[in-house]
Coordinates of C-alpha atoms and ligand atoms in Angstrom, one line a residue:
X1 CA -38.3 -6.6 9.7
X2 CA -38.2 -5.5 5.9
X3 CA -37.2 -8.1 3.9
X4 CA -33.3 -8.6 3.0
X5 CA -34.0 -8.7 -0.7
X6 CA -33.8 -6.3 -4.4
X7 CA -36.5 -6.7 -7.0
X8 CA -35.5 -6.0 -10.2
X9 CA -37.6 -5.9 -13.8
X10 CA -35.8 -6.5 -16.6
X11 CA -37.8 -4.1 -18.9
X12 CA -36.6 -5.3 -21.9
X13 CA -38.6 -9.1 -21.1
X14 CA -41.0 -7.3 -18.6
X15 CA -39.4 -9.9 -16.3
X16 CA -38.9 -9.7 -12.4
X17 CA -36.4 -11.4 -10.2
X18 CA -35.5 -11.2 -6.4
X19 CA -32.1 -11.3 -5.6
X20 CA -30.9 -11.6 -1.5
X21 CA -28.8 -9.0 -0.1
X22 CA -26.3 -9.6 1.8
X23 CA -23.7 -7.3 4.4
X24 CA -25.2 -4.1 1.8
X25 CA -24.3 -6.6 -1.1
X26 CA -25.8 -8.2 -3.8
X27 CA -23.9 -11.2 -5.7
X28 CA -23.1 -10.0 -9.0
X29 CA -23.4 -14.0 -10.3
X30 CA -26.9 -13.1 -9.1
X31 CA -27.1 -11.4 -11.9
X32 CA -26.4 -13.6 -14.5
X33 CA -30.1 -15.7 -14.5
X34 CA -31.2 -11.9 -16.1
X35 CA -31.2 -13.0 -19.8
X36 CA -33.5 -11.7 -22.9
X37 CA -32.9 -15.8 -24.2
X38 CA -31.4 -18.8 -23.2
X39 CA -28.7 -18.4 -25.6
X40 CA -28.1 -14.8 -23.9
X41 CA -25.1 -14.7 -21.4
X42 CA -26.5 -13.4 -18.6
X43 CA -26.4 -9.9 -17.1
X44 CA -22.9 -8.2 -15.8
X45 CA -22.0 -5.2 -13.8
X46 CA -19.6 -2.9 -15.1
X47 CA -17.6 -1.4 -12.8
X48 CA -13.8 0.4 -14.0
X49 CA -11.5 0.9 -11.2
X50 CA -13.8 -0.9 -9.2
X51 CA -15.8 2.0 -7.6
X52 CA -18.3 -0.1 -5.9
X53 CA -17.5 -4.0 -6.4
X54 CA -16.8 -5.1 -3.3
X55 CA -13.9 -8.1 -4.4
X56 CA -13.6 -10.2 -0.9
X57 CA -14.8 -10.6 2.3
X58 CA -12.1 -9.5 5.4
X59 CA -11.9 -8.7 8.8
X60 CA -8.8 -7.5 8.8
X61 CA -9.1 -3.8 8.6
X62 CA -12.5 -0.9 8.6
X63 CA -12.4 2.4 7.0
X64 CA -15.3 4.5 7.5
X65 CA -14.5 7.1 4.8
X66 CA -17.1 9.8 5.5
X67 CA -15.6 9.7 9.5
X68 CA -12.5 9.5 9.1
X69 CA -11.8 6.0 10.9
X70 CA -9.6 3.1 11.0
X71 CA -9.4 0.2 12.7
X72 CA -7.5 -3.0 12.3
X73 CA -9.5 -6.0 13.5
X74 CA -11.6 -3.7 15.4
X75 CA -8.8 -1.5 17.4
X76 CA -8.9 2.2 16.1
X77 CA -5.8 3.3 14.3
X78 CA -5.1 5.8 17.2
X79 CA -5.2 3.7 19.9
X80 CA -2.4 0.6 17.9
X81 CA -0.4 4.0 17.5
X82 CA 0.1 5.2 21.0
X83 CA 0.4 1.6 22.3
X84 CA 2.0 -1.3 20.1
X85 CA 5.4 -1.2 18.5
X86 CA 4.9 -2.2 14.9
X87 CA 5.7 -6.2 15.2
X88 CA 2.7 -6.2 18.0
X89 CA 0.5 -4.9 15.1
X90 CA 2.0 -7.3 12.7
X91 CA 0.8 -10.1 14.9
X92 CA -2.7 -8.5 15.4
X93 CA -3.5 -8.2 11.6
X94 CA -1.8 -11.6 10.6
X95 CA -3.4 -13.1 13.3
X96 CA -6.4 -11.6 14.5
X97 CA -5.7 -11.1 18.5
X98 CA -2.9 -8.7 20.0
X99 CA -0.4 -10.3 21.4
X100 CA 0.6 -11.8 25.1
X101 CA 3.7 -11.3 26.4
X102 CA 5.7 -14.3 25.8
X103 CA 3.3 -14.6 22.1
X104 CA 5.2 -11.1 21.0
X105 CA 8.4 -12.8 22.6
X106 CA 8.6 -15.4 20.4
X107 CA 7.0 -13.5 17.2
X108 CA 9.5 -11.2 17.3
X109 CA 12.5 -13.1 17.6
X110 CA 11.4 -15.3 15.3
X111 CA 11.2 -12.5 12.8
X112 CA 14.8 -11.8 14.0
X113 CA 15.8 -15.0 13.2
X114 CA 15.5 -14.0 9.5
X115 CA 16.6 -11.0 9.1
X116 CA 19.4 -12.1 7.0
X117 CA 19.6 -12.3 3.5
X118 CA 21.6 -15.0 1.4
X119 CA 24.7 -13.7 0.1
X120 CA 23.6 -13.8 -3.8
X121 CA 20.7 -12.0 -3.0
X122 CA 23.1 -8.9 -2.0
X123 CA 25.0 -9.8 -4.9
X124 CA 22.0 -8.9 -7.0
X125 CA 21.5 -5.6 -5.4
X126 CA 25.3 -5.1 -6.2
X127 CA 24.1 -5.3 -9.8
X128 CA 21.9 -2.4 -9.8
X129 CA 23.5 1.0 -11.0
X130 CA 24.3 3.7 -8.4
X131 CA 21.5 5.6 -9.4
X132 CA 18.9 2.7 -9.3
X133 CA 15.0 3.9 -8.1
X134 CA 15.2 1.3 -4.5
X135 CA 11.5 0.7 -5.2
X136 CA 12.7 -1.1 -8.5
X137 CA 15.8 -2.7 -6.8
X138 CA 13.1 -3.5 -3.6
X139 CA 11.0 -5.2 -6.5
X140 CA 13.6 -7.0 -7.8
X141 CA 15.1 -8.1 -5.0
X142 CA 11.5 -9.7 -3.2
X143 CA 11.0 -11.5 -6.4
X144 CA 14.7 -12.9 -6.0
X145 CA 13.5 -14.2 -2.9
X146 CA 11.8 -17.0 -4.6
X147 CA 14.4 -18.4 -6.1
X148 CA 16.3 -19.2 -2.4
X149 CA 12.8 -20.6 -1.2
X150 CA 11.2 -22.9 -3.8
X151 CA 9.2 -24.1 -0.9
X152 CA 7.4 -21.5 -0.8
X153 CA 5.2 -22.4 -3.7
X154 CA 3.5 -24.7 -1.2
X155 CA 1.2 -21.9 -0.3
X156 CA -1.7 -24.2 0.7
X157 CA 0.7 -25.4 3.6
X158 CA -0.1 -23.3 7.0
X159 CA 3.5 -24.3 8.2
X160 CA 5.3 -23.2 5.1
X161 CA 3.4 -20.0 5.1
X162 CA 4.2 -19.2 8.3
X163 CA 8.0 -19.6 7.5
X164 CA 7.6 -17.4 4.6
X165 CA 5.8 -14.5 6.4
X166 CA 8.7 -14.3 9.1
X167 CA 11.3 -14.4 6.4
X168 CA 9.6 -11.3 4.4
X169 CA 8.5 -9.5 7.6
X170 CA 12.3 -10.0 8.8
X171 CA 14.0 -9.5 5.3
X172 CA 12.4 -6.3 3.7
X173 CA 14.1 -4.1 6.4
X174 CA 17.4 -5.8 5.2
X175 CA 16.8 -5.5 1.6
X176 CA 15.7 -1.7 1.6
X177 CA 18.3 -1.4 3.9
X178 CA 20.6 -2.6 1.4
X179 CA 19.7 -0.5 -1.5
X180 CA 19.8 2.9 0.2
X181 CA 23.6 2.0 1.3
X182 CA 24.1 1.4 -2.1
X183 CA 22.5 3.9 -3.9
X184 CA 25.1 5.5 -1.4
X185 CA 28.1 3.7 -2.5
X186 CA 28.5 2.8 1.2
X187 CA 29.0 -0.9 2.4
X188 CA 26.5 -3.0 3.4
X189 CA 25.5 -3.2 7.5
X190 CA 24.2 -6.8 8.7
X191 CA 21.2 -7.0 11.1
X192 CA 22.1 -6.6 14.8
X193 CA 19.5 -8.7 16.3
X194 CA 20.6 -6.9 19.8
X195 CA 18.2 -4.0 18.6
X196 CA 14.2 -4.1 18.2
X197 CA 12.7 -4.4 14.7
X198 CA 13.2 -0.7 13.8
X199 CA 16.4 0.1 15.2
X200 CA 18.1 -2.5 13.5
X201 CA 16.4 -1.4 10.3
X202 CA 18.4 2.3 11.2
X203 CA 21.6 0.1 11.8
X204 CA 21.6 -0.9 8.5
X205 CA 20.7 2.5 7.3
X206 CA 23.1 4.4 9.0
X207 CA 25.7 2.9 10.9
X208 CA 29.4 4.0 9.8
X209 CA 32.6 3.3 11.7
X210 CA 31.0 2.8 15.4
X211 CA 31.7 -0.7 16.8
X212 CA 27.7 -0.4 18.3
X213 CA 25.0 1.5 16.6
X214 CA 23.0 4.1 19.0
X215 CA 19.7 4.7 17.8
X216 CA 17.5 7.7 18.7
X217 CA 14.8 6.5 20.7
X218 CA 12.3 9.1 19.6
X219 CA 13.0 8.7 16.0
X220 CA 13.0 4.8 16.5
X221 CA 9.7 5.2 18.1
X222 CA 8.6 7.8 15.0
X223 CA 9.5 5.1 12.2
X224 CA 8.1 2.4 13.9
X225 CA 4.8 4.3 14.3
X226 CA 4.7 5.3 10.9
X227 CA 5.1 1.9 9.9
X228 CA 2.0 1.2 12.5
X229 CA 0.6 3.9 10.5
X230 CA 1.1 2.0 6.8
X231 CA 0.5 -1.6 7.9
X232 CA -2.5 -2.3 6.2
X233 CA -5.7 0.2 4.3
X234 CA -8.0 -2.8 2.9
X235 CA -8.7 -3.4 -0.7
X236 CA -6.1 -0.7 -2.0
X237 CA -4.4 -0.6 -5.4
X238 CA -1.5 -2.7 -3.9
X239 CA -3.1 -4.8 -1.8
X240 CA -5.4 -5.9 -4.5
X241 CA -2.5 -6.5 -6.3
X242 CA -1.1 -9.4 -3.9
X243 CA -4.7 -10.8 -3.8
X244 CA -5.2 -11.1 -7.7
X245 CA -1.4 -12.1 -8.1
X246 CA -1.9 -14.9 -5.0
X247 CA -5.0 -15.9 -6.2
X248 CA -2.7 -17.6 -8.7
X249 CA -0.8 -19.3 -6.2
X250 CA 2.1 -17.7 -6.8
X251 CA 4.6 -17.8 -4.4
X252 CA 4.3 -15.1 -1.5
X253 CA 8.0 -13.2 -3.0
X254 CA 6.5 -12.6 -6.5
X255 CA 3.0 -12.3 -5.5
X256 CA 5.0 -9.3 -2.9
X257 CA 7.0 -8.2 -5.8
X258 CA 4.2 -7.5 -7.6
X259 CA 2.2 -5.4 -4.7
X260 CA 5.5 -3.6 -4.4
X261 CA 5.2 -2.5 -7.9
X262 CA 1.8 -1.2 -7.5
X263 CA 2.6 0.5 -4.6
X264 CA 5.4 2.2 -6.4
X265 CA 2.7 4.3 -8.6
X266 CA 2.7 8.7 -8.0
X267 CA -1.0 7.6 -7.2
X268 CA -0.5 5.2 -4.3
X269 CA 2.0 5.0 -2.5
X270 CA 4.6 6.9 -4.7
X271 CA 2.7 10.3 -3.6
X272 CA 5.0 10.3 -0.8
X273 CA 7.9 10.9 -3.1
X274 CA 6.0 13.3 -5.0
X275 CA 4.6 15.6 -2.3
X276 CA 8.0 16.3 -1.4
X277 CA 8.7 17.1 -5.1
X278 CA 5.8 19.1 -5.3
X279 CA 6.8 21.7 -1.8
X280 CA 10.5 21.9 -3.1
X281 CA 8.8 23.6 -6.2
X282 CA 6.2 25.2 -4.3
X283 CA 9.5 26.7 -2.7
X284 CA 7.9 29.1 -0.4
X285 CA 4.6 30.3 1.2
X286 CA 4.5 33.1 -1.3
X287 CA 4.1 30.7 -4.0
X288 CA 1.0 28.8 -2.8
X289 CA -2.2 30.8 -4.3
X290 CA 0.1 30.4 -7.7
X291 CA -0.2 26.7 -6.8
X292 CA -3.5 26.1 -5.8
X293 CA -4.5 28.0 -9.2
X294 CA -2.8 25.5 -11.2
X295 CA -4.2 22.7 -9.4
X296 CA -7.6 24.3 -9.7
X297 CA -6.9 24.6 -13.7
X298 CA -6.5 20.8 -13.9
X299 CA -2.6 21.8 -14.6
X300 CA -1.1 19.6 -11.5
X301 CA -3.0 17.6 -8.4
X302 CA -2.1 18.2 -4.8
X303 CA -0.2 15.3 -4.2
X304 CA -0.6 14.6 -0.5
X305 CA -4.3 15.2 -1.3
X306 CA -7.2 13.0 -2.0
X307 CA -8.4 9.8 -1.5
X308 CA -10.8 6.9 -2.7
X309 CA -12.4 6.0 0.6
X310 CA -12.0 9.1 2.8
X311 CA -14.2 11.6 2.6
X312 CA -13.3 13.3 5.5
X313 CA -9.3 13.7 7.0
X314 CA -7.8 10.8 7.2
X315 CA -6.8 9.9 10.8
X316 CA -3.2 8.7 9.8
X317 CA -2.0 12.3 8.4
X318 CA -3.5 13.7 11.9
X319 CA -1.2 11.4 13.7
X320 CA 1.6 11.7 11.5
X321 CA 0.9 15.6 12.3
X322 CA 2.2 15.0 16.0
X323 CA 5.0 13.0 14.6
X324 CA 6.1 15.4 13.2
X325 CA 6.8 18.3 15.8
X326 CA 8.3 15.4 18.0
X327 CA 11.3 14.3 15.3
X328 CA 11.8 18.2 14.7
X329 CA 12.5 18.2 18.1
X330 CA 15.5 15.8 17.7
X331 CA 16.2 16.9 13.8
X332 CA 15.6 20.1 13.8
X333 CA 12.5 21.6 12.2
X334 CA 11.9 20.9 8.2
X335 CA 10.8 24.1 6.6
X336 CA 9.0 22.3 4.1
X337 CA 6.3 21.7 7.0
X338 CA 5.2 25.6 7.3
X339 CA 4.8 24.9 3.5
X340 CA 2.8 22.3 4.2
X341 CA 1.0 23.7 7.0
X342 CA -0.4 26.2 5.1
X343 CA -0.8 25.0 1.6
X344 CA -3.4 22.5 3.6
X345 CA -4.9 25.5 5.2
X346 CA -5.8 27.3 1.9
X347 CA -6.7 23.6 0.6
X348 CA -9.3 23.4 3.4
X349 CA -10.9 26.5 2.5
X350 CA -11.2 26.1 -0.8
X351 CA -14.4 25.7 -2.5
X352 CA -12.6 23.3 -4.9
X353 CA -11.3 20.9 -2.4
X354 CA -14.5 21.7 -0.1
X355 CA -16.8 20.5 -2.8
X356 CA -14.8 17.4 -4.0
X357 CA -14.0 16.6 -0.3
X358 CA -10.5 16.3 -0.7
X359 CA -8.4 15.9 2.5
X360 CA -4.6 15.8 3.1
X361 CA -3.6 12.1 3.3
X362 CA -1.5 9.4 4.9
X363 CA 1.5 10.7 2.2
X364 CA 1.1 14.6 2.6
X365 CA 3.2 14.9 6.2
X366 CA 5.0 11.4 5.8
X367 CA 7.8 12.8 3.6
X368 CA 8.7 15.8 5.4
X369 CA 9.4 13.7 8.7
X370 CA 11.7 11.3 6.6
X371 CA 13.4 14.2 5.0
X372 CA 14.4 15.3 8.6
X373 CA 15.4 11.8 9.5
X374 CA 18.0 12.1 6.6
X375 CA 16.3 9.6 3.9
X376 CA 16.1 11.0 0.4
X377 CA 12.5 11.1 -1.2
X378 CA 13.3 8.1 -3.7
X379 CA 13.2 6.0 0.3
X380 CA 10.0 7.4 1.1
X381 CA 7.9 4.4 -0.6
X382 CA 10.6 1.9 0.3
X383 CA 9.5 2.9 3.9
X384 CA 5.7 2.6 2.9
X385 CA 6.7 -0.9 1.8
X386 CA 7.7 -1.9 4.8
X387 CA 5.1 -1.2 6.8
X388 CA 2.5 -1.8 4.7
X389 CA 4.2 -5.5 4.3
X390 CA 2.0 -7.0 7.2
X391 CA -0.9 -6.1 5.8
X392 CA -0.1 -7.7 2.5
X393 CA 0.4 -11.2 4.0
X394 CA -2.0 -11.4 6.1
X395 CA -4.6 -10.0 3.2
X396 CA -2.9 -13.0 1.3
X397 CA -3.5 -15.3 3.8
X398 CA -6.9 -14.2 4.2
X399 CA -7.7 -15.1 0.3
X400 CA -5.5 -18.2 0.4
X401 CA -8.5 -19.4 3.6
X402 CA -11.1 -18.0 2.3
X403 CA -13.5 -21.3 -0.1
X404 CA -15.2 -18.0 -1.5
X405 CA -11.9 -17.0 -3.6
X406 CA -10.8 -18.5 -7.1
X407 CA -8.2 -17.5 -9.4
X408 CA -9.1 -13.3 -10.0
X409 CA -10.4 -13.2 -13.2
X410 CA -12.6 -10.0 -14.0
X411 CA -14.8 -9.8 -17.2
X412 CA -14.5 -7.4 -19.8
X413 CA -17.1 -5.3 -22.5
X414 CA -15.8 -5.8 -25.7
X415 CA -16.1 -3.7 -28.0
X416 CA -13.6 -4.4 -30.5
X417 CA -14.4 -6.3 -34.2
X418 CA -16.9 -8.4 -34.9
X419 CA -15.2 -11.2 -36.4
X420 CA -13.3 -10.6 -39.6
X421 CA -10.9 -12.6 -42.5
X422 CA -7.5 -12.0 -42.3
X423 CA -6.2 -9.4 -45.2
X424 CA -2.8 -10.1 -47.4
X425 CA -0.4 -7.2 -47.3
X426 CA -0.8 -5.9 -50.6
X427 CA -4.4 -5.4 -49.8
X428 CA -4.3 -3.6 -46.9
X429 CA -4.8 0.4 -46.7
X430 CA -3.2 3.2 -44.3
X431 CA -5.8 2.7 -41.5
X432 CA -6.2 5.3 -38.4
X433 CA -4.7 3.0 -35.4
X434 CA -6.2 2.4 -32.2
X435 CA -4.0 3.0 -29.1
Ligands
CMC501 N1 -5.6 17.4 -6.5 C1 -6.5 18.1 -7.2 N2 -7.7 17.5 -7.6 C2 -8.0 16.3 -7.2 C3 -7.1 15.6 -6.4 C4 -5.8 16.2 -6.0 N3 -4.9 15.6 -5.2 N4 -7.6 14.4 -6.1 C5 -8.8 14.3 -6.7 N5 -9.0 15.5 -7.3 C6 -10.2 15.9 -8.1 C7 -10.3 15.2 -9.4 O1 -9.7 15.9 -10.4 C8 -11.8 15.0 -9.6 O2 -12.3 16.3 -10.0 P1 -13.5 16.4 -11.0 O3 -14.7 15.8 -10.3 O4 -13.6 17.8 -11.3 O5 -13.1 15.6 -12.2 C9 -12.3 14.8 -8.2 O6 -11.3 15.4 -7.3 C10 -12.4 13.3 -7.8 O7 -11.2 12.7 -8.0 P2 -10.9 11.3 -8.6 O8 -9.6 11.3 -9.4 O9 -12.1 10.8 -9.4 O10 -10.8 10.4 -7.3 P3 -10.2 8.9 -7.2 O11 -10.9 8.3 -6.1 O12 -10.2 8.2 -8.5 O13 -8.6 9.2 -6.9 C11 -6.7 9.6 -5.7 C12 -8.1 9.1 -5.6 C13 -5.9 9.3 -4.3 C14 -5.9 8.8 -6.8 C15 -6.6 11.1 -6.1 O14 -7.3 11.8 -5.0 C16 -5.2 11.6 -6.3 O15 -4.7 11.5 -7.4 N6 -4.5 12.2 -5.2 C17 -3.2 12.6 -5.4 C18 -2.2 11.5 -5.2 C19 -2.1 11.0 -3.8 O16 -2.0 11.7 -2.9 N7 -2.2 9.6 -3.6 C20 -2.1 9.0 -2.3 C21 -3.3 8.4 -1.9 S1 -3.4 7.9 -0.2 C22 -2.2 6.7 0.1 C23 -2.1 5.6 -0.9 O17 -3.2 5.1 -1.3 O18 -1.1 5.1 -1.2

């Protein structure tokens, strides 16, 4: 067995060191006994954007990039799809095992038993104006939250946790709920905790007049598996987000609040929004070589496209695929999927996106279906939100568990000033700025 170690020389001391490896790892404090004198600091890595730091240990959810898979806690993407409703795989990432019978029973009217919101809390979303972006009034709202539920500063307390996670997993329906009704100008719809988890969620959304909302049961079924689809993708820009904030001990609504506002970015989980944008202008087939040019002169990206880990298609925009042709079914069919269809055709043949691997993504077919269900694109990553808010807490928890974490606090290269004395007004000259 070769051993489980890295030898490194410093060259500038001609000194060696053997550092253990761990899980593919190394411990970047490991580094820090590299020093050219005592007074030195110690050796660091630098690493923007964190391209190869892994942050925390999880077993919550696998990506294998260069395949193309996903599991969470071990059960591949496909398989949670076909087979759980999204409050079974809720329970799974929050608490490791699927679900019995009566343990999905009681999770899920649990979560209905919070559904709710306070009163004020609509009053706030009242405030916004007509045309507010919901992410921002989604934002606001979550970090509202806290301010009904001082408790939940407590975060060390399993019990009080526990009560937070059902109200969030049982409020952001509600809340997103609320801002699309009234970015519509329409009244607000309470829960009916008659329905399931996503049919209530399109009870708020779209009930009018009726005495009982009807939902579809294959677009039910489509939302709920596209929030299967969002629940959780690891160390993402979001997700660290609510790790780093949490790792404050910040209560669970801002720490949210603040993963909502990462998500929110044309990068993440904004691309939703923005792929839509992107075919409206594409306009029609005809168009698409114009396009790709563009794209190819660094003019525009191919939102849809892309992505940190995968190297390879990413299994959720193959499932969201089939989605697809089953709401159309029901909806009608979205023209903006034959421009779709075959702006990821030409993609795929392309030496540009061959050689940089790039691969449609979890956002590049999402939009389209919630077009056809009738949401406009600034709902698309209120919808993300949703979904992806079990994988948020139960990342959370995971660092709020786990001895290994402290407060995130990365280091920095500086390369500012050396120290320097202070200069009076009059003495100071028209000096280029830094930005
Ligand atoms: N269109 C055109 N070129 C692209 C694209 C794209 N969508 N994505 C990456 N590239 C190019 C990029 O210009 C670079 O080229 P070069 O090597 O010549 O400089 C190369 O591919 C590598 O890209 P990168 O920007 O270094 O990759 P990254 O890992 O930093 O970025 C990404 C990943 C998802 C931000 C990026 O692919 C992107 O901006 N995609 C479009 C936005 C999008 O769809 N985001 C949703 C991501 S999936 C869901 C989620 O996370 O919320």
């Amino acid at each position: 067995m070769p051993e489980e170690t890295l030898s490194i020389t410093d060259n500038r001391t001609a000194t060696s060191y053997t550092i253990p490896i761990e899980h593919g790892a190394i411990r970047a404090m490991d580094l820090r006994q590299i020093k050219t004198s005592p007074e030195d600091f110690g050796l660091m890595t630098y690493d923007p954007a964190f391209m190869n730091t892994a942050c925390c240990q999880s077993r919550i959810t696998y990506i294998d990039g260069d395949k193309g898979i996903l599991l969470y806690r071990g059960y591949p993407i496909e398989q949670l799809a076909e087979h759980c409703t999204y409050l079974e795989v809720a329970y799974l990432l929050l608490y490791g095992e699927l679900p019995t019978a009566a343990q999905l029973e009681e999770w899920a009217q649990a979560i209905t038993h919070h559904t709710m919101l306070h009163e004020n809390t609509k009053r706030i979303i009242e405030a916004f104006r007509h045309d507010a972006h919901p992410m921002g009034v989604l934002a606001s709202a979550v970090a509202a939250l806290s301010t009904f539920y001082p408790e939940a500063k407590n975060v060390h307390d399993p019990a009080v946790r526990r009560l937070q996670i059902l109200r969030l997993l049982g409020k952001i329906p509600t809340i997103a709920a609320y801002a699309y009704r009234h970015s519509l100008g329409y009244p607000y719809v309470y829960p009916d905790n008659d329905l399931s988890y996503t049919e209530n969620f399109m009870n708020m959304l779209w009930r009018m007049a009726e005495p009982k909302f009807q939902p579809n049961r294959t677009l039910a079924r489509a939302l709920d598996v596209l929030f299967i689809l969002h629940a959780d993708h690891e160390q993402n820009c979001s997700t660290n987000a609510m790790r780093s904030i949490g790792s404050s001990l910040a209560d669970p609504y801002l720490t949210m609040a603040g993963a909502i506002a990462a998500l929110s970015g044309p990068l993440h989980g904004g691309a939703n929004e923005a792929v839509l944008r992107m075919l409206n202008e594409i306009g029609s087939k005809d168009n698409i070589p114009a396009f790709i040019k563009k794209v190819k002169a660094g003019e525009c990206k191919l939102m849809g496209f892309g992505h940190r880990v995968y190297k390879n298609y990413d299994p959720r925009a193959r499932i969201i695929k089939q989605i697809a042709e089953e709401v159309f079914e029901v909806t009608g069919r979205n023209p903006l999927i034959d421009i779709a269809r075959e702006l990821e055709k030409i993609a795929l043949e392309d030496e540009y996106f061959v050689k940089r691997k790039l691969y449609p993504n979890v956002d590049f077919y999402s939009g389209i279906i919630y077009q056809a269900m009738g949401f406009r694109p600034e709902m698309f990553t209120v919808l993300f939100a949703i979904g992806r808010t079990a994988g948020w807490l139960a990342q959370w928890q995971e660092m709020l568990e786990d001895p290994a974490q402290k407060i995130a606090r990365p280091r920095q290269l500086y390369l500012g000033h050396a120290r320097r004395d202070f200069v009076p007004m009059e003495q100071r000259a028209v000096a280029e700025l830094v930005r």
